[in-house]
PDB file of C-alpha atoms in Angstrom:
ATOM      1  CA  GLU A   1     -10.021  18.287  13.862  1.00 77.00           C
ATOM      2  CA  GLU A   2      -7.569  17.606  10.689  1.00 82.00           C
ATOM      3  CA  ALA A   3      -4.491  18.672  13.167  1.00 87.00           C
ATOM      4  CA  ARG A   4      -5.446  16.694  15.895  1.00 85.00           C
ATOM      5  CA  THR A   5      -6.631  13.356  14.013  1.00 84.00           C
ATOM      6  CA  MET A   6      -2.640  13.953  12.313  1.00 86.00           C
ATOM      7  CA  LYS A   7      -1.163  14.170  16.358  1.00 89.00           C
ATOM      8  CA  LYS A   8      -3.258  11.038  16.697  1.00 84.00           C
ATOM      9  CA  ILE A   9      -1.750   9.224  14.022  1.00 84.00           C
ATOM     10  CA  LYS A  10       2.047  10.293  14.572  1.00 88.00           C
ATOM     11  CA  ASP A  11       1.216   8.746  18.303  1.00 87.00           C
ATOM     12  CA  ALA A  12       0.018   5.888  17.447  1.00 82.00           C
ATOM     13  CA  LEU A  13       3.356   5.301  14.853  1.00 86.00           C
ATOM     14  CA  VAL A  14       5.372   6.322  17.809  1.00 89.00           C
ATOM     15  CA  VAL A  15       3.829   3.467  19.967  1.00 85.00           C
ATOM     16  CA  LEU A  16       3.993   0.742  17.246  1.00 84.00           C
ATOM     17  CA  LYS A  17       7.340   1.491  15.575  1.00 89.00           C
ATOM     18  CA  TYR A  18       9.220  -1.260  17.525  1.00 89.00           C
ATOM     19  CA  PHE A  19       6.990  -3.583  17.119  1.00 85.00           C
ATOM     20  CA  THR A  20       6.457  -2.755  13.354  1.00 85.00           C
ATOM     21  CA  MET A  21      10.645  -2.030  12.876  1.00 89.00           C
ATOM     22  CA  ASN A  22      11.663  -5.430  13.721  1.00 91.00           C
ATOM     23  CA  GLU A  23      11.740  -9.143  12.830  1.00 91.00           C
ATOM     24  CA  TRP A  24      10.274 -11.350  15.418  1.00 88.00           C
ATOM     25  CA  PHE A  25      10.011 -15.386  15.120  1.00 87.00           C
ATOM     26  CA  PHE A  26       8.657 -17.419  17.276  1.00 84.00           C
ATOM     27  CA  GLU A  27       9.152 -21.173  18.077  1.00 85.00           C
ATOM     28  CA  SER A  28       6.162 -23.064  18.811  1.00 82.00           C
ATOM     29  CA  GLU A  29       7.424 -26.840  18.660  1.00 88.00           C
ATOM     30  CA  ASN A  30       5.662 -27.179  22.371  1.00 91.00           C
ATOM     31  CA  MET A  31       2.575 -26.232  21.204  1.00 86.00           C
ATOM     32  CA  TYR A  32       2.412 -28.594  18.358  1.00 87.00           C
ATOM     33  CA  ARG A  33       3.590 -31.556  21.136  1.00 92.00           C
ATOM     34  CA  ILE A  34       0.611 -30.493  23.412  1.00 91.00           C
ATOM     35  CA  LEU A  35      -1.927 -29.672  20.246  1.00 89.00           C
ATOM     36  CA  GLN A  36      -0.939 -33.835  19.665  1.00 91.00           C
ATOM     37  CA  LYS A  37      -1.752 -35.509  22.724  1.00 93.00           C
ATOM     38  CA  MET A  38      -4.917 -33.309  22.993  1.00 93.00           C
ATOM     39  CA  SER A  39      -7.933 -35.426  22.374  1.00 94.00           C
ATOM     40  CA  TRP A  40     -10.123 -33.760  19.757  1.00 91.00           C
ATOM     41  CA  GLU A  41     -12.775 -33.048  22.428  1.00 94.00           C
ATOM     42  CA  ASP A  42     -10.242 -30.590  24.245  1.00 93.00           C
ATOM     43  CA  VAL A  43      -8.770 -28.749  20.819  1.00 89.00           C
ATOM     44  CA  TYR A  44     -12.556 -28.059  20.194  1.00 89.00           C
ATOM     45  CA  PHE A  45     -12.591 -26.259  23.044  1.00 92.00           C
ATOM     46  CA  PHE A  46      -9.568 -24.707  23.400  1.00 89.00           C
ATOM     47  CA  ASP A  47      -8.499 -24.540  19.918  1.00 84.00           C
ATOM     48  CA  PHE A  48      -5.027 -22.434  20.072  1.00 82.00           C
ATOM     49  CA  ASP A  49      -4.035 -23.553  16.761  1.00 85.00           C
ATOM     50  CA  VAL A  50      -2.229 -20.223  14.918  1.00 83.00           C
ATOM     51  CA  ARG A  51      -2.544 -22.131  11.892  1.00 85.00           C
ATOM     52  CA  ASN A  52      -6.799 -21.969  11.821  1.00 87.00           C
ATOM     53  CA  ILE A  53      -6.922 -17.822  12.580  1.00 90.00           C
ATOM     54  CA  VAL A  54      -7.988 -16.507   9.501  1.00 92.00           C
ATOM     55  CA  TRP A  55      -5.732 -13.318   8.663  1.00 90.00           C
ATOM     56  CA  ASP A  56      -7.813 -11.234   7.200  1.00 91.00           C
ATOM     57  CA  VAL A  57     -10.644 -10.964   9.869  1.00 91.00           C
ATOM     58  CA  TYR A  58      -8.190 -11.016  12.642  1.00 91.00           C
ATOM     59  CA  PHE A  59      -6.485  -7.943  10.877  1.00 89.00           C
ATOM     60  CA  THR A  60     -10.159  -6.243  10.348  1.00 89.00           C
ATOM     61  CA  ILE A  61     -11.027  -6.577  14.050  1.00 88.00           C
ATOM     62  CA  TRP A  62      -7.478  -5.741  15.149  1.00 87.00           C
ATOM     63  CA  SER A  63      -7.400  -2.565  13.234  1.00 85.00           C
ATOM     64  CA  HIS A  64     -10.990  -1.615  14.921  1.00 84.00           C
ATOM     65  CA  GLY A  65      -9.578  -2.314  18.501  1.00 84.00           C
ATOM     66  CA  MET A  66      -6.249   0.308  17.489  1.00 81.00           C
ATOM     67  CA  LYS A  67      -9.003   3.313  16.743  1.00 81.00           C
ATOM     68  CA  VAL A  68     -10.857   2.375  19.585  1.00 82.00           C
ATOM     69  CA  PHE A  69      -7.886   1.997  22.452  1.00 80.00           C
ATOM     70  CA  LEU A  70      -4.523   3.567  21.005  1.00 74.00           C
ATOM     71  CA  LEU A  71      -6.241   6.414  18.749  1.00 72.00           C
ATOM     72  CA  LYS A  72      -9.070   6.610  21.866  1.00 74.00           C
ATOM     73  CA  GLU A  73     -11.753   6.790  18.877  1.00 74.00           C
ATOM     74  CA  GLY A  74     -15.510   5.713  19.604  1.00 71.00           C
ATOM     75  CA  PRO A  75     -15.830   2.063  19.169  1.00 67.00           C
ATOM     76  CA  VAL A  76     -16.095   0.702  14.983  1.00 59.00           C
ATOM     77  CA  TYR A  77     -19.006  -1.728  14.319  1.00 62.00           C
ATOM     78  CA  TYR A  78     -18.921  -4.079  11.981  1.00 57.00           C
ATOM     79  CA  ASP A  79     -21.143  -6.826  10.360  1.00 59.00           C
ATOM     80  CA  THR A  80     -20.385  -9.448  12.956  1.00 56.00           C
ATOM     81  CA  SER A  81     -22.324 -12.191  10.654  1.00 53.00           C
ATOM     82  CA  ARG A  82     -19.665 -12.499   8.509  1.00 55.00           C
ATOM     83  CA  ARG A  83     -16.983 -12.462  11.313  1.00 53.00           C
ATOM     84  CA  SER A  84     -15.422 -16.062  10.932  1.00 51.00           C
ATOM     85  CA  ARG A  85     -13.825 -18.152  13.818  1.00 49.00           C
ATOM     86  CA  LEU A  86     -10.553 -16.383  14.459  1.00 50.00           C
TER      87      LEU A  86
END
């Protein structure tokens, strides 16, 4: 069982190496221009402003997704009552 887990971790690291070992920059000027033109109703229903992401919650959910989809482990359940808006 331990060898299987270590192989899963190694395989996951190989897949993620490219994304974790490079530096990424994304320009978002167009996003800010669109946000300025949106009505408050549109902003409420179609909120895509990354400044509103609660990053610790996001990465908690992300790590569970990595376990399920990358390491092929069963779903991990967490307390959704504490879940903030992403």
